[in-house]
PDB file of C-alpha atoms and ligand atoms in Angstrom:
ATOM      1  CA  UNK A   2      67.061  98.925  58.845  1.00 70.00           C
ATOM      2  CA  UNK A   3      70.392 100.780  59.221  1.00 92.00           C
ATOM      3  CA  UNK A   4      72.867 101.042  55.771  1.00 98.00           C
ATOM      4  CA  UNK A   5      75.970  99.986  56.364  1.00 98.00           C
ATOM      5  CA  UNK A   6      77.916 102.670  54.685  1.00 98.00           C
ATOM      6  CA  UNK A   7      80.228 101.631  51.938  1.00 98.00           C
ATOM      7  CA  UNK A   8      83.286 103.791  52.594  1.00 98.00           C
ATOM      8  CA  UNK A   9      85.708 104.946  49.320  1.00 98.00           C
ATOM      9  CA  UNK A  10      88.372 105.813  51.499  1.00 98.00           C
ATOM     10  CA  UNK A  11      88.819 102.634  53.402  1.00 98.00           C
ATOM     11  CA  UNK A  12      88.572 100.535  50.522  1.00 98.00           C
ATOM     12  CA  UNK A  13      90.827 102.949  48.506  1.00 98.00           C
ATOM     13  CA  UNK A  14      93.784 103.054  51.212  1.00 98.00           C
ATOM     14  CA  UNK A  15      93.701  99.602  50.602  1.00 98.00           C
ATOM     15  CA  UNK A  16      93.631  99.281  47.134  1.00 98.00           C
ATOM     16  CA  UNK A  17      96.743 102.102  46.790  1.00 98.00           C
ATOM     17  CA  UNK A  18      98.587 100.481  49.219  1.00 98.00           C
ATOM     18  CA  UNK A  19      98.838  97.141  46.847  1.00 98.00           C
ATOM     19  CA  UNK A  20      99.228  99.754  43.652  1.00 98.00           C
ATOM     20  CA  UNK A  21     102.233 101.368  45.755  1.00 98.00           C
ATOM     21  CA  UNK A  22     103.632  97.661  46.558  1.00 98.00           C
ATOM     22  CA  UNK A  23     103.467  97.327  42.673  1.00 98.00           C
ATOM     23  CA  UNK A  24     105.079 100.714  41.660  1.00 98.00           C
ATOM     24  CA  UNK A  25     107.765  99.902  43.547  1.00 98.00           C
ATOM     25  CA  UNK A  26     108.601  96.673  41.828  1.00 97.00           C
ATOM     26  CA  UNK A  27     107.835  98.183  38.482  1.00 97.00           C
ATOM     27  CA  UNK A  28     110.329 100.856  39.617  1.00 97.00           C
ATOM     28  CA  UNK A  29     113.159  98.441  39.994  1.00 95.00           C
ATOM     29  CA  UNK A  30     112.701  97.232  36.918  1.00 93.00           C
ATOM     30  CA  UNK A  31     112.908 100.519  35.360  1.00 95.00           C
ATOM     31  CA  UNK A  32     110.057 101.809  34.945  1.00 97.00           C
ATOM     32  CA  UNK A  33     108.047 104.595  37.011  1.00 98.00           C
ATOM     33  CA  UNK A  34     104.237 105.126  35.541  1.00 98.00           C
ATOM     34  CA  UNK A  35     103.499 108.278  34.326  1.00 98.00           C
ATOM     35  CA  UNK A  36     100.369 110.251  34.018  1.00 99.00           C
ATOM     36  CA  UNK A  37      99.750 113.254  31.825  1.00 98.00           C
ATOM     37  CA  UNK A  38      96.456 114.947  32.920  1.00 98.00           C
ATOM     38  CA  UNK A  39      95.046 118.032  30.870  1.00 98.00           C
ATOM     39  CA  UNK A  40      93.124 120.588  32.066  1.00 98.00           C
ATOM     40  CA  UNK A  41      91.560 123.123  29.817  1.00 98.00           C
ATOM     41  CA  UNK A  42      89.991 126.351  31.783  1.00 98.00           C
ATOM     42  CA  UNK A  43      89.790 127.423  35.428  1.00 96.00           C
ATOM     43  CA  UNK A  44      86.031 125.387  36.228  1.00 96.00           C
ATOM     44  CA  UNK A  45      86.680 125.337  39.761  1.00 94.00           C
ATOM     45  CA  UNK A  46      85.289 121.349  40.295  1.00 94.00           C
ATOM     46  CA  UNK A  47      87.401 120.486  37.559  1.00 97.00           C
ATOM     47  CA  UNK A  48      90.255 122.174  38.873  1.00 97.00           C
ATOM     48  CA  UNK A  49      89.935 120.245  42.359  1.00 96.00           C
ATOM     49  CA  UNK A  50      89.247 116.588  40.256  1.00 97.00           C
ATOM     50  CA  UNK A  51      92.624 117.663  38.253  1.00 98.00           C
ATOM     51  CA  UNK A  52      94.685 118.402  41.472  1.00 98.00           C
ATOM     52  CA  UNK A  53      93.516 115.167  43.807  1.00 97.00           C
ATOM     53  CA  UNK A  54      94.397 112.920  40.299  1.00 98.00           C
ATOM     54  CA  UNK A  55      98.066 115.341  40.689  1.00 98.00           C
ATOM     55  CA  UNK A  56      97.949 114.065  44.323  1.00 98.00           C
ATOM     56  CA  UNK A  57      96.894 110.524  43.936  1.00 98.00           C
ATOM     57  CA  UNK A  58     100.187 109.992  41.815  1.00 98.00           C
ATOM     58  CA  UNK A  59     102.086 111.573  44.148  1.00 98.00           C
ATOM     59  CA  UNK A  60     101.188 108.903  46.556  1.00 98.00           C
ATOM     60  CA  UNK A  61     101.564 105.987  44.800  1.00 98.00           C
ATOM     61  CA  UNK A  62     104.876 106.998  43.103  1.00 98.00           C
ATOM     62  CA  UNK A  63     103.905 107.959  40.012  1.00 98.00           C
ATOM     63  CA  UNK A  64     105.491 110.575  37.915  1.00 98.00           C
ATOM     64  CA  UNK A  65     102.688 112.895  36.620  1.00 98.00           C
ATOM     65  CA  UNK A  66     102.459 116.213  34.744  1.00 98.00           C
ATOM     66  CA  UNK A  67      99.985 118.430  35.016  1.00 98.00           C
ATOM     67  CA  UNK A  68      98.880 120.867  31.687  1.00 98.00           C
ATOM     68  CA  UNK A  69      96.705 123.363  32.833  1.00 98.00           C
ATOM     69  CA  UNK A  70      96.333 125.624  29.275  1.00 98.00           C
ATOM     70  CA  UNK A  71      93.976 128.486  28.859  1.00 98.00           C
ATOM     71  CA  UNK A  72      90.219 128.800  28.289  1.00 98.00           C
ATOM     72  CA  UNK A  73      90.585 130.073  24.913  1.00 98.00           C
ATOM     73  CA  UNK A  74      93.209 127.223  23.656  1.00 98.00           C
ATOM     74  CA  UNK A  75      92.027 126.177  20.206  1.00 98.00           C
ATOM     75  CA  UNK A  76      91.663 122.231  19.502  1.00 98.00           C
ATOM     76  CA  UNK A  77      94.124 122.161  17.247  1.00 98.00           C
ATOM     77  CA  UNK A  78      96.603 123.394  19.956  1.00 98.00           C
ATOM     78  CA  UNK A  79      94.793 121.013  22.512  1.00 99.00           C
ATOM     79  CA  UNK A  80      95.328 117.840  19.737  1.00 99.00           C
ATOM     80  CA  UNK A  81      99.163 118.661  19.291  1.00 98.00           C
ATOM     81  CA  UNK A  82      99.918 118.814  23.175  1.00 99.00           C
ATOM     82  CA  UNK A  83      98.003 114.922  22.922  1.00 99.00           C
ATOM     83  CA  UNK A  84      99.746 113.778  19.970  1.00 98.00           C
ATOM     84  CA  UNK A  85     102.931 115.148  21.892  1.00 98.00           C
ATOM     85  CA  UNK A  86     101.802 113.117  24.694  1.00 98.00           C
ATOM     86  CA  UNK A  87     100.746 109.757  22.650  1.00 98.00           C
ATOM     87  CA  UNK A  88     104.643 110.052  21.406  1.00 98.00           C
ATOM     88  CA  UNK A  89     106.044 110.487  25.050  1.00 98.00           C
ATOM     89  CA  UNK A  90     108.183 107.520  26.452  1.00 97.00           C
ATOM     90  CA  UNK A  91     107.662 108.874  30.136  1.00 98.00           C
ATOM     91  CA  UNK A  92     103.857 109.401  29.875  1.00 98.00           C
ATOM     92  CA  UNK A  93     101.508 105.788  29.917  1.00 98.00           C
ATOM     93  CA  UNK A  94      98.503 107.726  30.424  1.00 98.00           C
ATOM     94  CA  UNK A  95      96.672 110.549  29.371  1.00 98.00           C
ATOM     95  CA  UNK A  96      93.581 112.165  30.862  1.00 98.00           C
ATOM     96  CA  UNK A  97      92.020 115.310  29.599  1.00 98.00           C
ATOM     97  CA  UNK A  98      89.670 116.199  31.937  1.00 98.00           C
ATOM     98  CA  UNK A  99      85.698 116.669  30.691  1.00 97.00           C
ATOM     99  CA  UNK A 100      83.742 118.725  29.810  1.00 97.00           C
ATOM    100  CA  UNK A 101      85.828 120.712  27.414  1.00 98.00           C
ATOM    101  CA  UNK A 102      84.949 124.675  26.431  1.00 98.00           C
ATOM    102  CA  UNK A 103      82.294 124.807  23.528  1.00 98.00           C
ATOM    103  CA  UNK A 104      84.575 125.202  21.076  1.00 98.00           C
ATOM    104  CA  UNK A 105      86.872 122.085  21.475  1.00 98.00           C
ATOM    105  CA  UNK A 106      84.761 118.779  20.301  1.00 98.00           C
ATOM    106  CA  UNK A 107      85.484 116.080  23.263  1.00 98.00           C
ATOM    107  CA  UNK A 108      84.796 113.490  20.872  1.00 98.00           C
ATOM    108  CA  UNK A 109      88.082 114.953  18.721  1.00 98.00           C
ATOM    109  CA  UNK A 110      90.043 114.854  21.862  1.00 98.00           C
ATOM    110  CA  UNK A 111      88.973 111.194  22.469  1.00 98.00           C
ATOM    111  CA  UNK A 112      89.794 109.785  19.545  1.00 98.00           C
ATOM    112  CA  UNK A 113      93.042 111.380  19.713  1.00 99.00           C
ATOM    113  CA  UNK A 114      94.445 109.776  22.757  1.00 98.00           C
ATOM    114  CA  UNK A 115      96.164 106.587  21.761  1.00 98.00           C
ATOM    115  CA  UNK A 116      94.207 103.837  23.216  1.00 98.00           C
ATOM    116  CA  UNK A 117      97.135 102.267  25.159  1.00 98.00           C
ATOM    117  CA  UNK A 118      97.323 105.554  26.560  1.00 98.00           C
ATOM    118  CA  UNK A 119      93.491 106.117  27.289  1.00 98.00           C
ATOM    119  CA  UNK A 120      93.805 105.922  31.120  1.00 98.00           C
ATOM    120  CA  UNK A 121      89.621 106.659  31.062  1.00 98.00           C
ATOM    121  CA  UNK A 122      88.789 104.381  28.878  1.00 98.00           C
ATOM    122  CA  UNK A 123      86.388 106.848  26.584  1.00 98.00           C
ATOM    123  CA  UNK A 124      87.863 105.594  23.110  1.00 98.00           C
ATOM    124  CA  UNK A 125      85.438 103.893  20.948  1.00 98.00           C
ATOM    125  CA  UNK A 126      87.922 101.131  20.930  1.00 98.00           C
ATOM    126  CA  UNK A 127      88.225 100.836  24.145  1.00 98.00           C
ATOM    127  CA  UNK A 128      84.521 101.206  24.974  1.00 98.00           C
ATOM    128  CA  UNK A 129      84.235  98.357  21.608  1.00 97.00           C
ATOM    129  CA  UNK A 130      86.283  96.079  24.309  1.00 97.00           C
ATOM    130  CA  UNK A 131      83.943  96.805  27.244  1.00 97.00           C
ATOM    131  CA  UNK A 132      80.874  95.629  25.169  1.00 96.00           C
ATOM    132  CA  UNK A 133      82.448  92.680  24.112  1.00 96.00           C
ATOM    133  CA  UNK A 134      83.825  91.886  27.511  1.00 93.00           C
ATOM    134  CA  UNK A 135      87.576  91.711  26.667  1.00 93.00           C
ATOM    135  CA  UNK A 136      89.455  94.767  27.824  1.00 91.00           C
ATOM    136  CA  UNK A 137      92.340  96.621  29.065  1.00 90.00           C
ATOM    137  CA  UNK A 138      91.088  99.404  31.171  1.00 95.00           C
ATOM    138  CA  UNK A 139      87.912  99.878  32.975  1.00 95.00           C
ATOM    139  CA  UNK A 140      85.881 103.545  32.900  1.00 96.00           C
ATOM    140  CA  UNK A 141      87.366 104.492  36.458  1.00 98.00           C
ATOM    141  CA  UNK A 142      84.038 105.514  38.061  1.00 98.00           C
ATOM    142  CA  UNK A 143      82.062 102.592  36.977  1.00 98.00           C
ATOM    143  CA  UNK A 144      85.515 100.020  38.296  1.00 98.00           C
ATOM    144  CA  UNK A 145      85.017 102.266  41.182  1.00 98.00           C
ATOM    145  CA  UNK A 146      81.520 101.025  41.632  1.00 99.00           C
ATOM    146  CA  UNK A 147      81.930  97.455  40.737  1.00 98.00           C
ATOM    147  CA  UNK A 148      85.206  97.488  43.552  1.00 98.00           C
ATOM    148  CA  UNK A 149      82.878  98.942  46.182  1.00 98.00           C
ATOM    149  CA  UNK A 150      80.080  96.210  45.604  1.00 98.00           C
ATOM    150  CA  UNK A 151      82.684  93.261  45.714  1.00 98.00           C
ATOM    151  CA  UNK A 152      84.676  94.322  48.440  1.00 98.00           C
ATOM    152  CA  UNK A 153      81.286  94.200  50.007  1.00 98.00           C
ATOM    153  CA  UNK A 154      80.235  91.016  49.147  1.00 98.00           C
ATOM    154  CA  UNK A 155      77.372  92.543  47.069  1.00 98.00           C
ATOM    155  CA  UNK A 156      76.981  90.184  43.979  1.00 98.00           C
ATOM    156  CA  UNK A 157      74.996  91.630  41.247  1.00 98.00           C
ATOM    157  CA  UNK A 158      74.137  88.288  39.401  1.00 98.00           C
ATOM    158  CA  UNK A 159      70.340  87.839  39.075  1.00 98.00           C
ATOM    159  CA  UNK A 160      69.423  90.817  40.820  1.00 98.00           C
ATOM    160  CA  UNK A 161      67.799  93.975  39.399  1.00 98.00           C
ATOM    161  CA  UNK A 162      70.198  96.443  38.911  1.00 99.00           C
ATOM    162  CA  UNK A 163      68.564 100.140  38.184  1.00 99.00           C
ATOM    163  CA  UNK A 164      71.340 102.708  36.855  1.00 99.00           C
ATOM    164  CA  UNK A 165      69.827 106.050  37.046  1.00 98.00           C
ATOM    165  CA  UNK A 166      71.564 108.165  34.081  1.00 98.00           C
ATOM    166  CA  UNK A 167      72.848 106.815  30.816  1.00 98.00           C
ATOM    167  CA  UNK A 168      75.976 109.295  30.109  1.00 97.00           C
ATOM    168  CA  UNK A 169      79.134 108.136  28.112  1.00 97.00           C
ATOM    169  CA  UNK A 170      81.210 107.930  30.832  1.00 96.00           C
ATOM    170  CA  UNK A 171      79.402 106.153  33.639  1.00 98.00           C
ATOM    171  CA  UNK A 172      75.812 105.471  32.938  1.00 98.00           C
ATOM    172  CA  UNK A 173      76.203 103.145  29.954  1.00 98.00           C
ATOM    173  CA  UNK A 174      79.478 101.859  31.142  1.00 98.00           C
ATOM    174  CA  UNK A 175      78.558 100.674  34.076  1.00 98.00           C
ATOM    175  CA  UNK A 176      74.868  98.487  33.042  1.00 98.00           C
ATOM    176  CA  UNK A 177      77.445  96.944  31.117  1.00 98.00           C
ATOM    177  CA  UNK A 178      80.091  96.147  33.879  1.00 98.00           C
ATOM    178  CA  UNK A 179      76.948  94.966  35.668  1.00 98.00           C
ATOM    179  CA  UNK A 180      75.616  93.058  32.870  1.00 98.00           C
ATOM    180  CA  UNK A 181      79.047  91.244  32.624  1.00 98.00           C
ATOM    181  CA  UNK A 182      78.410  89.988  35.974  1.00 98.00           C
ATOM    182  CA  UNK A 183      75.142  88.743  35.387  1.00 98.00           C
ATOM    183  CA  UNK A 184      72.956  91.201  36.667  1.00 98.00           C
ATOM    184  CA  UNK A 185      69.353  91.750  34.875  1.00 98.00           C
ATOM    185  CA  UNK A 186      69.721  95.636  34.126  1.00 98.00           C
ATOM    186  CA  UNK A 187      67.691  98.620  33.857  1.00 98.00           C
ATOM    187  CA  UNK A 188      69.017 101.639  32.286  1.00 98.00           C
ATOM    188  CA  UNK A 189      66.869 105.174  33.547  1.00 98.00           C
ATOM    189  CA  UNK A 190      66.832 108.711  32.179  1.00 97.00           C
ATOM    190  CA  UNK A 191      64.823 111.689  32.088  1.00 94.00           C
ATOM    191  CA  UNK A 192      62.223 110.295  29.626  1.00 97.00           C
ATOM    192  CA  UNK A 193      61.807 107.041  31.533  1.00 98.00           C
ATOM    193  CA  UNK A 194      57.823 106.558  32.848  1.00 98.00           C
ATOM    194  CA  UNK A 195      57.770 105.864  36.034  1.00 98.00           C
ATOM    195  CA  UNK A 196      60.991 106.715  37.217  1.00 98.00           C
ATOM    196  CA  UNK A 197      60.528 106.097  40.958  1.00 98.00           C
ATOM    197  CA  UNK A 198      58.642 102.672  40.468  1.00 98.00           C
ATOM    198  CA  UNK A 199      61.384 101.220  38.164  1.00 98.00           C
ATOM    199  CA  UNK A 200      64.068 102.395  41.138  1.00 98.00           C
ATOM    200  CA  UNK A 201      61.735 101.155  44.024  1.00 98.00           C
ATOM    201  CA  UNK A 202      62.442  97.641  42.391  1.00 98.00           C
ATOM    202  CA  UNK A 203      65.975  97.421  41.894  1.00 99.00           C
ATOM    203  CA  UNK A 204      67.844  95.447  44.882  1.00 99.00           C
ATOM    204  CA  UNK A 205      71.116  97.354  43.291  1.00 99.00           C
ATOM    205  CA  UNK A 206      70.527 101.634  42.449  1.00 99.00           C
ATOM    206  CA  UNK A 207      73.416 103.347  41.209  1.00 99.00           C
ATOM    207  CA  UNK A 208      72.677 107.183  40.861  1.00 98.00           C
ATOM    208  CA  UNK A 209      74.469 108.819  38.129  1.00 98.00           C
ATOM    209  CA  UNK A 210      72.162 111.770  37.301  1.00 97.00           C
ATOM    210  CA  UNK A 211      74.012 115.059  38.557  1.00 97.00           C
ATOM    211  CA  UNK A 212      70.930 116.272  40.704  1.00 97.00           C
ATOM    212  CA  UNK A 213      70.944 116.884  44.723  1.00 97.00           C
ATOM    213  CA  UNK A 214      68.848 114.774  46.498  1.00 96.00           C
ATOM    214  CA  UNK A 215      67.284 113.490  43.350  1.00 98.00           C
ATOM    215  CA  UNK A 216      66.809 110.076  44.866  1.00 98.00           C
ATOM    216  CA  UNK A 217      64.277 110.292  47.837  1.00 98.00           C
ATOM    217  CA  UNK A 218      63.447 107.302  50.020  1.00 98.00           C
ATOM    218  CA  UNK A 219      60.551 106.174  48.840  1.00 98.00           C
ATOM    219  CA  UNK A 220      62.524 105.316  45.881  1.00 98.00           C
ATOM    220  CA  UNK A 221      64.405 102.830  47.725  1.00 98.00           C
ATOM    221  CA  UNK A 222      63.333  99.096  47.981  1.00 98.00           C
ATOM    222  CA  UNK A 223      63.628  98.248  51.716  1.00 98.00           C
ATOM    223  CA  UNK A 224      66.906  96.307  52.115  1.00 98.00           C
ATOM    224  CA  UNK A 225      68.285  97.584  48.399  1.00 98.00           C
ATOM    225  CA  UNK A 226      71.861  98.676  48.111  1.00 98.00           C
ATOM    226  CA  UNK A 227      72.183 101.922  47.068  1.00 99.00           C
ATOM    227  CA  UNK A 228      75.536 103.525  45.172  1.00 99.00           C
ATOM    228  CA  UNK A 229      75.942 107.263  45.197  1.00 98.00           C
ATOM    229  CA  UNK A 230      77.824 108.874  41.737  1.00 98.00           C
ATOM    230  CA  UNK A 231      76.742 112.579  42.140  1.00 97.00           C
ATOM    231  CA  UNK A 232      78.663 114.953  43.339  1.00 97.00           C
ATOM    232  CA  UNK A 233      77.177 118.489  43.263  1.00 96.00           C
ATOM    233  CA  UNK A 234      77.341 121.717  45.026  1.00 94.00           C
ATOM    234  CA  UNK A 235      74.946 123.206  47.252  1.00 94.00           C
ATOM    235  CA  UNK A 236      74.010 126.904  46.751  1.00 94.00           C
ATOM    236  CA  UNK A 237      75.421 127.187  50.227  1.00 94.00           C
ATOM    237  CA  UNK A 238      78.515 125.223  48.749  1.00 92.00           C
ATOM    238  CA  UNK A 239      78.535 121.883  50.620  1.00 95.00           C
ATOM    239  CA  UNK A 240      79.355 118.894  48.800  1.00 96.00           C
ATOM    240  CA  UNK A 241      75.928 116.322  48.343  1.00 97.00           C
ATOM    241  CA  UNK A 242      75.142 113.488  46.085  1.00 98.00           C
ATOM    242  CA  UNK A 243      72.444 112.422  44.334  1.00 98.00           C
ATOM    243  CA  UNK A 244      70.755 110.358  46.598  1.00 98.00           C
ATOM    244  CA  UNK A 245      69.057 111.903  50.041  1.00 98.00           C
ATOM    245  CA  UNK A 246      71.566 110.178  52.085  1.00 98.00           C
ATOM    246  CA  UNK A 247      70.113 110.164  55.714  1.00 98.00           C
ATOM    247  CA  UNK A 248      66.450 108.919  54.609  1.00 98.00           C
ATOM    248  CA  UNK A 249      67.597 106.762  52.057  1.00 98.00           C
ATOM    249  CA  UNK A 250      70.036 105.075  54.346  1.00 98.00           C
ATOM    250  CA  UNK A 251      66.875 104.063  57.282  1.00 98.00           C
ATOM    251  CA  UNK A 252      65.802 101.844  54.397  1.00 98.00           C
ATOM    252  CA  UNK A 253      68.544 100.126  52.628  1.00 98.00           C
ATOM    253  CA  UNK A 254      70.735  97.999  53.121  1.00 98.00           C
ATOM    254  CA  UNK A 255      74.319  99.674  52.220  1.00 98.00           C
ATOM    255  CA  UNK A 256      74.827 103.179  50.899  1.00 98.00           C
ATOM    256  CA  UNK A 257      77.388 104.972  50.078  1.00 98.00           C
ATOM    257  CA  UNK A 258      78.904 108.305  51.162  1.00 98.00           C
ATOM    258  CA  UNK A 259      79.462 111.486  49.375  1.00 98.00           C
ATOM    259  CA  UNK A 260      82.567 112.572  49.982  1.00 97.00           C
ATOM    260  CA  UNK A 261      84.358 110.213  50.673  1.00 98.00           C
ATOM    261  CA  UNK A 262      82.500 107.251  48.589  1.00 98.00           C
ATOM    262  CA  UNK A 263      82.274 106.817  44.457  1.00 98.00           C
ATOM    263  CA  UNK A 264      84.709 109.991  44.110  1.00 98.00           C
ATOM    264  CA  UNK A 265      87.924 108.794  45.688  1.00 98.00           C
ATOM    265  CA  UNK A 266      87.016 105.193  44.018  1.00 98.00           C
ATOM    266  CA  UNK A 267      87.366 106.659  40.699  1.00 98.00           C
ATOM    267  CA  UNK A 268      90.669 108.455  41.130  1.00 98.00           C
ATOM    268  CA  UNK A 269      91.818 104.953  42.334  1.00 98.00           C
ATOM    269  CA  UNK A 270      90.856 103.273  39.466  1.00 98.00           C
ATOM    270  CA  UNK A 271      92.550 105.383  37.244  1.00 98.00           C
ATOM    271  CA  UNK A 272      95.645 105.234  39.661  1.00 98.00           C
ATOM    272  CA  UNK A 273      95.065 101.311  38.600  1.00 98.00           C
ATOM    273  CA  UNK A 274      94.868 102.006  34.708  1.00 98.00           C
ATOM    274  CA  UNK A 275      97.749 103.862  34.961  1.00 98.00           C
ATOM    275  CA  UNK A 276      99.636 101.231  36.590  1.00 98.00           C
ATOM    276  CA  UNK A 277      98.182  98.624  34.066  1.00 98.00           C
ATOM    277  CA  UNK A 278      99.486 101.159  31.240  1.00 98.00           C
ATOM    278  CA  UNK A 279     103.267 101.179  32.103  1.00 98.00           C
ATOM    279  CA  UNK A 280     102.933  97.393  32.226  1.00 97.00           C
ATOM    280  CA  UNK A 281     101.629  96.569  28.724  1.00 95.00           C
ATOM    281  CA  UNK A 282     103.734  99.287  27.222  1.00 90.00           C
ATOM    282  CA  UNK A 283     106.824  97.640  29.189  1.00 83.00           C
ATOM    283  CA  UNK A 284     105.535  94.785  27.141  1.00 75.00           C
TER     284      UNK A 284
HETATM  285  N1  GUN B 321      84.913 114.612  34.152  1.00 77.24           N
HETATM  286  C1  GUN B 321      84.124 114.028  35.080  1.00 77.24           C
HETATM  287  N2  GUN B 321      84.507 112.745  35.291  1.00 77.24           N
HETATM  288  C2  GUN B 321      85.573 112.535  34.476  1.00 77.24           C
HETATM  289  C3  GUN B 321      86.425 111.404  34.251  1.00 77.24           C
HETATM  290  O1  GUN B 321      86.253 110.327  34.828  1.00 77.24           O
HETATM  291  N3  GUN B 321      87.412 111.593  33.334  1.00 77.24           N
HETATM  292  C4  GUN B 321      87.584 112.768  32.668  1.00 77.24           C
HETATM  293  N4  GUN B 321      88.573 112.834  31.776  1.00 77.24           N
HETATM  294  N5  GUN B 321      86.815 113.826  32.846  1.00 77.24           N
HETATM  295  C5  GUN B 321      85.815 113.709  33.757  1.00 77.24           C
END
């Protein structure tokens, strides 16, 4: 078998194009969305994230603001620019891009962004509503996932869905997206026995781990449909996923890319939350 490879940036020029239809409208009405999109340091990945997010809003009409404040900014400084932002008619969502420096708790930072405003989705309250089922926003990169898999006709109910990391922002987010769609899920991490027999029986593996070619093919259930989250940097300074792409995709059934796959998704998604944002504070 051949994977049919699941592309980002098909299925996100189509997706923008229907967020730019509904800018527009929102525009006439009154009201442009804005995003407000912090950046603490000079971490060069985080620096290119920050700038295609910039981009993305360009695109779809947004207005957007970028803060890009020193390494050494102390929290308390970080907190006021937020609470400045939670206060700011023009601004619907915030974003503060992870990971912080040491000395700045994340978890501080979260809680401060109003949860209207919580374009991510990473407030407890908002992560509350995702367990429950009843939300306003969507984590971007798990939407991002669950997007891919229905534009593709890939329905997770019944099937064995093997996530392959358990972080805040995708891992546990996203058994749960697939859980809400009825799919029976495993959640795998470094202390998990057996890692690559759990993974050779899941008919959906998402790889969130941060590793380069951590998943090998003879992880891969023949026929499986394999979803890509990593993005990490070569020492020779390609970008690669997590997944061994060219092996992996002789054996399943649909793979997708990196670039060009989860990545773009996510920005997206929070293109989409953004959107949703100016509309229930219009409300
Ligand atoms: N760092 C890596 N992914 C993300 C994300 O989705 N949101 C934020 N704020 N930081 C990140």
């Amino acid at each position: 078998m051949s994977a049919t490879i699941i592309s980002g940036k098909e299925i996100s020029a189509k997706l923008r194009g229907k967020i730019k239809e509904e800018t527009h409208a929102l525009i006439q009405s009154g009201i442009t969305p804005g995003l407000a999109v912090i950046l603490v340091g000079s971490d060069p990945a985080s620096t290119i994230y920050v700038n295609n997010k910039e981009k993305a809003c360009a695109e779809c009409g947004f207005y957007s603001e970028k803060h890009v404040l020193p390494a050494d900014t102390t929290q308390d400084e970080l907190l006021h620019l937020i609470e400045r932002l939670n206060n700011d008619p023009k601004i619907h969502g915030i974003l503060c891009q992870l990971p912080l420096p040491e000395h700045i708790s994340e978890e501080a930072v979260i809680r401060t962004i109003r949860p209207e405003k919580d374009v991510d989705a990473f407030h407890p309250v908002n992560v509350g509503k995702i367990m429950v089922g009843d939300y306003d926003f969507l984590p971007c990169t798990p939407a991002g996932v669950m997007a891919m898999l229905d534009e593709c006709g890939i329905d997770p109910r019944g099937k064995h869905c093997v996530v392959v990391g358990r972080s805040n922002i995708v891992g546990k987010p996203m058994s749960m997206l697939l859980l809400h769609r009825h799919g029976t899920v495993t959640i795998c991490h470094s202390r998990t026995k057996d890692l690559a027999d759990v993974c050779r029986s899941a008919d959906i593996l998402v790889a969130a781990v941060g590793k380069a070619g951590f998943i090998t093919a003879d992880m891969v259930k023949e026929g499986a449909a394999v979803i890509d989250v990593g993005i990490n940097r070569t020492p020779e300074g390609k970008v690669v996923g997590d997944v061994c792409t060219a092996a992996v995709a002789e054996k399943a059934s649909y793979i997708t890319p990196v670039p060009g796959g989860v990545g773009v998704m996510t920005i997206t998604m929070l293109m989409q939350n953004t959107l949703k944002a100016a509309k229930m504070q219009l409300k």
